[in-house]
Tab-separated table of C-alpha atoms in Angstrom:
chain	number	residue	atom	x	y	z
A	1	UNK	CA	-99.539	-42.413	-59.289
A	2	UNK	CA	-97.515	-45.604	-59.093
A	3	UNK	CA	-95.908	-45.283	-62.502
A	4	UNK	CA	-94.851	-41.748	-61.721
A	5	UNK	CA	-92.950	-42.939	-58.697
A	6	UNK	CA	-91.217	-45.408	-60.942
A	7	UNK	CA	-89.952	-42.581	-63.123
A	8	UNK	CA	-88.548	-40.881	-60.041
A	9	UNK	CA	-86.033	-43.513	-59.037
A	10	UNK	CA	-84.676	-44.158	-62.520
A	11	UNK	CA	-81.017	-43.299	-62.522
A	12	UNK	CA	-81.094	-40.581	-65.130
A	13	UNK	CA	-78.576	-40.797	-67.914
A	14	UNK	CA	-76.507	-37.642	-67.716
A	15	UNK	CA	-77.149	-34.712	-70.026
A	16	UNK	CA	-73.915	-32.764	-70.521
A	17	UNK	CA	-73.805	-29.321	-68.933
A	18	UNK	CA	-72.972	-27.617	-72.230
A	19	UNK	CA	-75.998	-29.132	-74.010
A	20	UNK	CA	-77.030	-25.784	-75.504
A	21	UNK	CA	-73.731	-25.253	-77.316
A	22	UNK	CA	-73.794	-28.893	-78.446
A	23	UNK	CA	-77.263	-28.333	-79.958
A	24	UNK	CA	-76.132	-25.277	-81.925
A	25	UNK	CA	-72.944	-27.014	-83.062
A	26	UNK	CA	-75.098	-29.883	-84.354
A	27	UNK	CA	-77.356	-27.405	-86.142
A	28	UNK	CA	-74.407	-25.874	-88.024
A	29	UNK	CA	-73.047	-29.321	-88.884
A	30	UNK	CA	-76.431	-30.395	-90.303
A	31	UNK	CA	-76.731	-27.146	-92.236
A	32	UNK	CA	-73.201	-27.563	-93.622
A	33	UNK	CA	-73.774	-31.185	-94.615
A	34	UNK	CA	-77.004	-30.272	-96.437
A	35	UNK	CA	-75.144	-27.565	-98.375
A	36	UNK	CA	-72.401	-30.117	-99.184
A	37	UNK	CA	-75.167	-32.457	-100.422
A	38	UNK	CA	-76.563	-29.866	-102.815
A	39	UNK	CA	-73.097	-28.754	-103.982
A	40	UNK	CA	-72.148	-32.386	-104.698
A	41	UNK	CA	-75.404	-32.920	-106.573
A	42	UNK	CA	-74.538	-30.156	-109.022
A	43	UNK	CA	-70.848	-31.027	-109.183
A	44	UNK	CA	-71.623	-34.645	-110.077
A	45	UNK	CA	-74.652	-33.935	-112.264
A	46	UNK	CA	-73.412	-35.842	-115.294
A	47	UNK	CA	-72.004	-38.845	-113.425
A	48	UNK	CA	-74.290	-41.779	-112.810
A	49	UNK	CA	-72.710	-44.427	-110.662
A	50	UNK	CA	-73.530	-46.474	-107.605
A	51	UNK	CA	-70.505	-44.839	-105.931
A	52	UNK	CA	-72.228	-41.446	-106.174
A	53	UNK	CA	-75.384	-42.902	-104.606
A	54	UNK	CA	-73.324	-44.513	-101.873
A	55	UNK	CA	-71.786	-41.086	-101.174
A	56	UNK	CA	-75.218	-39.447	-100.779
A	57	UNK	CA	-76.505	-42.286	-98.593
A	58	UNK	CA	-73.337	-42.032	-96.466
A	59	UNK	CA	-73.899	-38.273	-96.010
A	60	UNK	CA	-77.492	-39.065	-95.023
A	61	UNK	CA	-76.284	-41.579	-92.457
A	62	UNK	CA	-73.845	-39.016	-91.002
A	63	UNK	CA	-76.708	-36.494	-90.676
A	64	UNK	CA	-78.868	-39.229	-89.118
A	65	UNK	CA	-76.117	-39.914	-86.583
A	66	UNK	CA	-76.089	-36.258	-85.472
A	67	UNK	CA	-79.910	-36.045	-85.284
A	68	UNK	CA	-80.269	-39.322	-83.373
A	69	UNK	CA	-77.128	-38.871	-81.258
A	70	UNK	CA	-77.524	-35.269	-80.107
A	71	UNK	CA	-81.121	-34.175	-80.798
A	72	UNK	CA	-82.678	-37.475	-79.781
A	73	UNK	CA	-80.191	-37.810	-76.918
A	74	UNK	CA	-79.122	-41.309	-77.990
A	75	UNK	CA	-75.421	-40.586	-77.438
A	76	UNK	CA	-76.082	-40.101	-73.718
A	77	UNK	CA	-78.392	-43.099	-73.240
A	78	UNK	CA	-77.424	-46.622	-72.208
A	79	UNK	CA	-75.540	-48.516	-74.907
A	80	UNK	CA	-78.135	-51.316	-74.819
A	81	UNK	CA	-80.858	-48.882	-75.956
A	82	UNK	CA	-78.603	-47.651	-78.752
A	83	UNK	CA	-77.944	-51.176	-80.045
A	84	UNK	CA	-81.642	-52.055	-79.865
A	85	UNK	CA	-82.436	-49.226	-82.294
A	86	UNK	CA	-79.273	-48.952	-84.384
A	87	UNK	CA	-78.605	-52.644	-85.153
A	88	UNK	CA	-81.916	-53.260	-87.011
A	89	UNK	CA	-81.358	-50.070	-89.009
A	90	UNK	CA	-77.931	-51.291	-90.158
A	91	UNK	CA	-79.729	-54.221	-91.817
A	92	UNK	CA	-82.146	-51.755	-93.430
A	93	UNK	CA	-79.249	-49.792	-94.954
A	94	UNK	CA	-77.920	-53.118	-96.275
A	95	UNK	CA	-81.379	-53.849	-97.713
A	96	UNK	CA	-81.439	-50.439	-99.462
A	97	UNK	CA	-78.071	-51.135	-101.106
A	98	UNK	CA	-79.227	-54.614	-102.185
A	99	UNK	CA	-82.434	-53.336	-103.777
A	100	UNK	CA	-80.614	-50.532	-105.632
A	101	UNK	CA	-78.361	-53.173	-107.174
A	102	UNK	CA	-81.404	-55.394	-107.853
A	103	UNK	CA	-83.069	-52.458	-109.628
A	104	UNK	CA	-80.014	-52.232	-111.882
A	105	UNK	CA	-80.499	-55.887	-112.892
A	106	UNK	CA	-84.185	-55.260	-113.627
A	107	UNK	CA	-82.992	-52.395	-115.825
A	108	UNK	CA	-80.682	-54.763	-117.729
A	109	UNK	CA	-83.581	-57.163	-118.287
A	110	UNK	CA	-85.863	-54.421	-119.591
A	111	UNK	CA	-83.519	-52.412	-121.774
B	1	UNK	CA	-76.095	-68.254	-48.070
B	2	UNK	CA	-74.570	-68.668	-51.520
B	3	UNK	CA	-78.008	-68.269	-52.996
B	4	UNK	CA	-78.688	-64.971	-51.297
B	5	UNK	CA	-75.337	-63.621	-52.456
B	6	UNK	CA	-76.182	-64.582	-56.017
B	7	UNK	CA	-79.555	-62.896	-55.745
B	8	UNK	CA	-78.087	-59.696	-54.446
B	9	UNK	CA	-75.460	-59.584	-57.202
B	10	UNK	CA	-78.231	-60.187	-59.736
B	11	UNK	CA	-80.038	-57.165	-58.338
B	12	UNK	CA	-76.977	-55.127	-59.094
B	13	UNK	CA	-77.000	-55.969	-62.820
B	14	UNK	CA	-79.298	-54.119	-65.198
B	15	UNK	CA	-81.455	-57.157	-65.889
B	16	UNK	CA	-81.930	-58.248	-62.280
B	17	UNK	CA	-85.311	-56.589	-62.036
B	18	UNK	CA	-86.585	-53.703	-59.976
B	19	UNK	CA	-85.417	-51.039	-62.413
B	20	UNK	CA	-85.432	-50.230	-66.122
B	21	UNK	CA	-82.501	-51.989	-67.831
B	22	UNK	CA	-82.554	-49.259	-70.469
B	23	UNK	CA	-82.524	-46.541	-67.830
B	24	UNK	CA	-85.400	-44.742	-69.548
B	25	UNK	CA	-89.057	-44.590	-68.604
B	26	UNK	CA	-91.669	-46.912	-70.062
B	27	UNK	CA	-93.143	-44.166	-72.265
B	28	UNK	CA	-89.815	-43.196	-73.780
B	29	UNK	CA	-88.856	-46.800	-74.470
B	30	UNK	CA	-92.181	-47.398	-76.221
B	31	UNK	CA	-91.691	-44.233	-78.272
B	32	UNK	CA	-88.294	-45.556	-79.402
B	33	UNK	CA	-89.795	-48.907	-80.385
B	34	UNK	CA	-92.655	-47.201	-82.237
B	35	UNK	CA	-90.140	-45.030	-84.092
B	36	UNK	CA	-88.125	-48.107	-85.061
B	37	UNK	CA	-91.250	-49.721	-86.558
B	38	UNK	CA	-92.144	-46.465	-88.294
B	39	UNK	CA	-88.611	-46.333	-89.681
B	40	UNK	CA	-89.234	-49.768	-91.219
B	41	UNK	CA	-92.363	-48.452	-92.969
B	42	UNK	CA	-90.510	-45.462	-94.387
B	43	UNK	CA	-87.588	-47.665	-95.375
B	44	UNK	CA	-89.903	-49.930	-97.355
B	45	UNK	CA	-91.204	-46.911	-99.283
B	46	UNK	CA	-87.700	-45.597	-99.951
B	47	UNK	CA	-86.440	-49.051	-100.930
B	48	UNK	CA	-89.347	-49.318	-103.394
B	49	UNK	CA	-88.363	-45.888	-104.736
B	50	UNK	CA	-84.699	-46.871	-105.132
B	51	UNK	CA	-85.608	-50.135	-106.840
B	52	UNK	CA	-88.054	-48.567	-109.313
B	53	UNK	CA	-85.733	-45.617	-109.966
B	54	UNK	CA	-82.855	-47.921	-110.919
B	55	UNK	CA	-84.984	-50.176	-113.067
B	56	UNK	CA	-85.348	-47.155	-115.395
B	57	UNK	CA	-82.599	-45.463	-117.428
B	58	UNK	CA	-80.906	-42.458	-115.794
B	59	UNK	CA	-82.029	-38.915	-116.672
B	60	UNK	CA	-81.104	-37.510	-120.084
B	61	UNK	CA	-77.948	-35.394	-120.138
B	62	UNK	CA	-78.875	-31.779	-119.433
B	63	UNK	CA	-76.585	-29.303	-121.170
B	64	UNK	CA	-79.085	-26.558	-121.962
B	65	UNK	CA	-80.540	-25.354	-118.667
B	66	UNK	CA	-78.053	-23.803	-116.249
B	67	UNK	CA	-79.016	-22.820	-112.691
B	68	UNK	CA	-80.265	-19.209	-112.377
B	69	UNK	CA	-80.753	-18.938	-116.124
B	70	UNK	CA	-83.959	-17.493	-117.559
B	71	UNK	CA	-86.503	-20.056	-118.683
B	72	UNK	CA	-89.578	-19.860	-120.879
B	73	UNK	CA	-93.138	-19.759	-119.556
B	74	UNK	CA	-93.989	-23.338	-120.477
B	75	UNK	CA	-90.914	-25.025	-119.081
B	76	UNK	CA	-92.246	-28.602	-118.977
B	77	UNK	CA	-93.387	-28.469	-122.617
B	78	UNK	CA	-90.012	-27.046	-123.625
B	79	UNK	CA	-88.257	-29.902	-121.819
B	80	UNK	CA	-90.540	-32.374	-123.588
B	81	UNK	CA	-89.598	-30.851	-126.946
B	82	UNK	CA	-85.887	-30.781	-126.045
B	83	UNK	CA	-86.060	-34.507	-125.279
B	84	UNK	CA	-85.096	-34.049	-121.619
B	85	UNK	CA	-88.451	-35.374	-120.375
B	86	UNK	CA	-89.193	-38.678	-122.079
B	87	UNK	CA	-91.540	-41.431	-120.992
B	88	UNK	CA	-88.996	-44.183	-120.414
B	89	UNK	CA	-86.222	-42.116	-118.792
B	90	UNK	CA	-86.367	-41.107	-115.141
B	91	UNK	CA	-86.575	-37.269	-115.059
B	92	UNK	CA	-83.750	-35.209	-113.531
B	93	UNK	CA	-85.153	-33.844	-110.228
B	94	UNK	CA	-83.456	-30.459	-110.733
B	95	UNK	CA	-85.512	-29.921	-113.907
B	96	UNK	CA	-88.793	-30.927	-112.260
B	97	UNK	CA	-88.427	-29.117	-108.938
B	98	UNK	CA	-87.122	-25.728	-110.099
B	99	UNK	CA	-89.921	-23.420	-108.947
B	100	UNK	CA	-89.867	-20.908	-106.125
B	101	UNK	CA	-92.860	-18.944	-104.787
B	102	UNK	CA	-93.211	-15.436	-106.258
B	103	UNK	CA	-90.264	-15.935	-108.619
B	104	UNK	CA	-91.146	-16.663	-112.214
B	105	UNK	CA	-89.064	-17.413	-115.270
B	106	UNK	CA	-85.810	-18.274	-113.465
B	107	UNK	CA	-84.430	-21.796	-113.224
B	108	UNK	CA	-83.917	-22.365	-109.466
B	109	UNK	CA	-83.170	-26.079	-109.211
B	110	UNK	CA	-83.819	-27.631	-105.784
B	111	UNK	CA	-83.751	-24.201	-104.074
B	112	UNK	CA	-87.231	-24.555	-102.626
B	113	UNK	CA	-86.730	-28.088	-101.352
B	114	UNK	CA	-83.448	-27.000	-99.708
B	115	UNK	CA	-85.364	-24.218	-97.968
B	116	UNK	CA	-87.877	-26.827	-96.741
B	117	UNK	CA	-84.985	-28.908	-95.407
B	118	UNK	CA	-83.580	-25.910	-93.512
B	119	UNK	CA	-87.015	-25.107	-92.047
B	120	UNK	CA	-87.384	-28.649	-90.750
B	121	UNK	CA	-83.837	-28.799	-89.327
B	122	UNK	CA	-84.439	-25.470	-87.603
B	123	UNK	CA	-87.722	-26.629	-86.070
B	124	UNK	CA	-85.855	-29.683	-84.810
B	125	UNK	CA	-83.377	-27.331	-83.090
B	126	UNK	CA	-86.145	-25.332	-81.383
B	127	UNK	CA	-87.698	-28.626	-80.247
B	128	UNK	CA	-84.473	-29.840	-78.634
B	129	UNK	CA	-84.067	-26.393	-77.019
B	130	UNK	CA	-87.577	-26.821	-75.547
B	131	UNK	CA	-86.491	-30.183	-74.126
B	132	UNK	CA	-83.349	-28.579	-72.716
B	133	UNK	CA	-85.406	-25.784	-71.092
B	134	UNK	CA	-87.696	-28.472	-69.671
B	135	UNK	CA	-84.740	-30.014	-67.816
B	136	UNK	CA	-84.257	-26.636	-66.133
B	137	UNK	CA	-88.043	-26.398	-65.421
B	138	UNK	CA	-88.313	-23.068	-67.265
B	139	UNK	CA	-91.993	-23.103	-68.186
B	140	UNK	CA	-91.949	-19.892	-70.215
B	141	UNK	CA	-88.880	-20.907	-72.210
B	142	UNK	CA	-90.355	-24.348	-72.987
B	143	UNK	CA	-93.585	-22.710	-74.177
B	144	UNK	CA	-91.745	-20.241	-76.439
B	145	UNK	CA	-89.598	-22.910	-78.061
B	146	UNK	CA	-92.642	-25.171	-78.501
B	147	UNK	CA	-94.444	-22.319	-80.266
B	148	UNK	CA	-91.451	-21.817	-82.598
B	149	UNK	CA	-91.457	-25.562	-83.342
B	150	UNK	CA	-95.171	-25.463	-84.194
B	151	UNK	CA	-94.580	-22.476	-86.500
B	152	UNK	CA	-91.691	-24.326	-88.183
B	153	UNK	CA	-93.824	-27.413	-88.704
B	154	UNK	CA	-96.724	-25.381	-90.081
B	155	UNK	CA	-94.322	-23.520	-92.410
B	156	UNK	CA	-93.015	-26.843	-93.694
B	157	UNK	CA	-96.572	-28.093	-94.320
B	158	UNK	CA	-97.358	-24.864	-96.150
B	159	UNK	CA	-94.272	-25.324	-98.339
B	160	UNK	CA	-95.315	-28.868	-99.089
B	161	UNK	CA	-98.843	-27.763	-100.014
B	162	UNK	CA	-97.339	-25.215	-102.398
B	163	UNK	CA	-94.998	-27.788	-103.910
B	164	UNK	CA	-97.859	-30.277	-104.435
B	165	UNK	CA	-100.034	-27.546	-105.995
B	166	UNK	CA	-97.256	-26.603	-108.428
B	167	UNK	CA	-96.550	-30.249	-109.230
B	168	UNK	CA	-100.230	-31.036	-109.858
B	169	UNK	CA	-100.617	-27.794	-111.813
B	170	UNK	CA	-97.941	-29.018	-114.225
B	171	UNK	CA	-99.977	-32.146	-114.907
B	172	UNK	CA	-98.648	-34.660	-112.368
B	173	UNK	CA	-101.202	-37.256	-111.305
B	174	UNK	CA	-101.060	-40.549	-109.450
B	175	UNK	CA	-101.415	-42.379	-112.767
B	176	UNK	CA	-99.270	-40.258	-115.036
B	177	UNK	CA	-97.108	-37.170	-115.458
B	178	UNK	CA	-95.447	-35.168	-118.230
B	179	UNK	CA	-91.930	-35.654	-116.800
B	180	UNK	CA	-91.200	-39.337	-117.227
B	181	UNK	CA	-92.291	-42.794	-116.111
B	182	UNK	CA	-95.697	-43.059	-114.472
B	183	UNK	CA	-94.290	-44.291	-111.179
B	184	UNK	CA	-92.255	-41.071	-110.768
B	185	UNK	CA	-95.201	-38.882	-109.706
B	186	UNK	CA	-96.991	-41.773	-107.987
B	187	UNK	CA	-93.971	-42.384	-105.743
B	188	UNK	CA	-93.589	-38.653	-105.144
B	189	UNK	CA	-97.171	-38.325	-103.906
B	190	UNK	CA	-97.035	-41.444	-101.760
B	191	UNK	CA	-93.646	-40.851	-100.103
B	192	UNK	CA	-93.924	-37.092	-99.512
B	193	UNK	CA	-97.607	-37.530	-98.646
B	194	UNK	CA	-96.838	-40.146	-96.026
B	195	UNK	CA	-94.090	-37.945	-94.618
B	196	UNK	CA	-96.339	-34.881	-94.719
B	197	UNK	CA	-98.973	-36.784	-92.791
B	198	UNK	CA	-96.341	-37.507	-90.131
B	199	UNK	CA	-95.428	-33.807	-89.991
B	200	UNK	CA	-99.126	-32.965	-89.634
B	201	UNK	CA	-99.550	-35.461	-86.764
B	202	UNK	CA	-96.391	-34.036	-85.187
B	203	UNK	CA	-97.764	-30.484	-85.348
B	204	UNK	CA	-101.048	-31.653	-83.752
B	205	UNK	CA	-99.116	-33.423	-80.956
B	206	UNK	CA	-96.932	-30.326	-80.478
B	207	UNK	CA	-100.011	-28.117	-80.168
B	208	UNK	CA	-101.499	-30.430	-77.506
B	209	UNK	CA	-98.212	-30.413	-75.559
B	210	UNK	CA	-97.911	-26.628	-75.979
B	211	UNK	CA	-101.373	-26.137	-74.428
B	212	UNK	CA	-100.443	-28.505	-71.583
B	213	UNK	CA	-97.221	-26.544	-70.966
B	214	UNK	CA	-99.179	-23.278	-70.829
B	215	UNK	CA	-101.674	-24.868	-68.410
B	216	UNK	CA	-98.780	-25.904	-66.173
B	217	UNK	CA	-99.594	-29.625	-66.419
B	218	UNK	CA	-95.920	-30.620	-66.494
B	219	UNK	CA	-94.904	-28.087	-63.875
B	220	UNK	CA	-97.382	-29.762	-61.509
B	221	UNK	CA	-96.106	-33.194	-62.553
B	222	UNK	CA	-92.568	-32.140	-61.675
B	223	UNK	CA	-90.947	-33.016	-65.000
B	224	UNK	CA	-91.248	-32.211	-68.695
B	225	UNK	CA	-90.780	-35.751	-69.945
B	226	UNK	CA	-93.796	-35.515	-72.238
B	227	UNK	CA	-91.986	-32.763	-74.166
B	228	UNK	CA	-89.060	-35.174	-74.592
B	229	UNK	CA	-91.293	-37.973	-75.907
B	230	UNK	CA	-93.020	-35.764	-78.455
B	231	UNK	CA	-89.591	-34.308	-79.224
B	232	UNK	CA	-88.350	-37.792	-80.133
B	233	UNK	CA	-91.217	-38.109	-82.615
B	234	UNK	CA	-90.518	-34.666	-84.050
B	235	UNK	CA	-86.810	-35.382	-84.573
B	236	UNK	CA	-87.762	-38.644	-86.244
B	237	UNK	CA	-89.903	-36.724	-88.752
B	238	UNK	CA	-86.872	-34.511	-89.454
B	239	UNK	CA	-84.679	-37.600	-89.782
B	240	UNK	CA	-87.033	-39.178	-92.314
B	241	UNK	CA	-87.005	-35.965	-94.339
B	242	UNK	CA	-83.194	-36.196	-94.549
B	243	UNK	CA	-83.632	-39.515	-96.337
B	244	UNK	CA	-86.645	-38.479	-98.430
B	245	UNK	CA	-84.534	-35.497	-99.550
B	246	UNK	CA	-81.531	-37.723	-100.316
B	247	UNK	CA	-83.527	-40.299	-102.262
B	248	UNK	CA	-86.008	-38.115	-104.069
B	249	UNK	CA	-83.973	-35.112	-105.009
B	250	UNK	CA	-80.344	-36.229	-104.984
B	251	UNK	CA	-80.252	-39.843	-106.144
C-alpha cells in the first residue's frame, strides 16, 4: 500500500485539455509523413546517395519525435526525463551515420 | 539556523529527496529506462543492417517493372533472368516486397508493408486514446480502445505471418535467397522477427491489461496508470517499426 500512496502525492505533469484533438492531429501527421516517405522512395528510385539516406532517416526522426512527444507524453513530462532518454539516442543516430559511411569504405575495399 | 535554511531550500529542489525528481512514478520511470535499453538493442540490429547493406553494391537499375503493371507468374525467376536479382548486388526492396494478399499478377511495390505501417500507427492511436480515457476514469471507453489496440496488434502479426510465408515461399532462407546477397534474407528474418516478437509480447500484455480493466482492477485502484505503462511499451513497438520500415524498405 505504501508505494501507492507515493504515487498519490506526485505532482502530476499536466496533460493538455485538448489532448484528444492533439492525438488525432498527430495521427494525420504520421500518416502524411509515411505517404511522403513512400512518394520520395519512388521519386528518388534511381538516385543512390548518402543525402537520400539522410533524408529518410531525418523523416524517421521527425515521426519518432511525434510518437515520443505526443503519444508517449514526453512533451509534457519534466525536461530532465526527456534529456535522460533523448540524449543517449542522439549518440545512437550519430553511430548509425558513422556505420553507414564505414559500410561504404568496406564496399570500396571489396569491389 | 543557516543549516536549517539550507536544508529547507534543498527540499524545495527536485533532487532534495522526498519526491520523484522526474515527477513520474517508479514504474513509469523503469519502463522508460527499459525502453531506452531496448532501443539500444534494436539500434545495434539496424546499424548492422546499414553497415552490411552499404558494404554491397546498390540495387541494379530497374527500368522494366513499373508500379501497377502486370507481371508474370514466376516473378523472382524473371528478375533473375533480367539481371535485376544478382548475388553480389543488394536487391531493390520494391521488387522483392511487391505482393498483396488475394491480388495476383500485379506489381504492387511496398503496398502491403505500407498497409502494415498504417495498421500499427492506428493501433498506437487507439492505445493513446485508451490512456486518455483512463485519465477521465471511463472504464468502458478504456476497455473498448484496448480491444481495438489488441485487434490492431493481432492484424499486424497476421500481416507479418503472411509476409514471412510469401518470402519463404519464394525461396528465402536464413542461409540464402534468390534475391541477392545471403545476408539480405538473414537480416530480414532477424530484424522483423525480433520486432514481431516485441509486437507479440505487446499484444499479450495488452490482453492482460484488458482483462484487468474489465475486472475493474484499476477502477478499484483509483488510477489507470498501468494502461499508461503498457501504452509506453506499445508506442515503442510502433516507433521501432518506423525505423525498421525506413531501413529495410526505403534505404
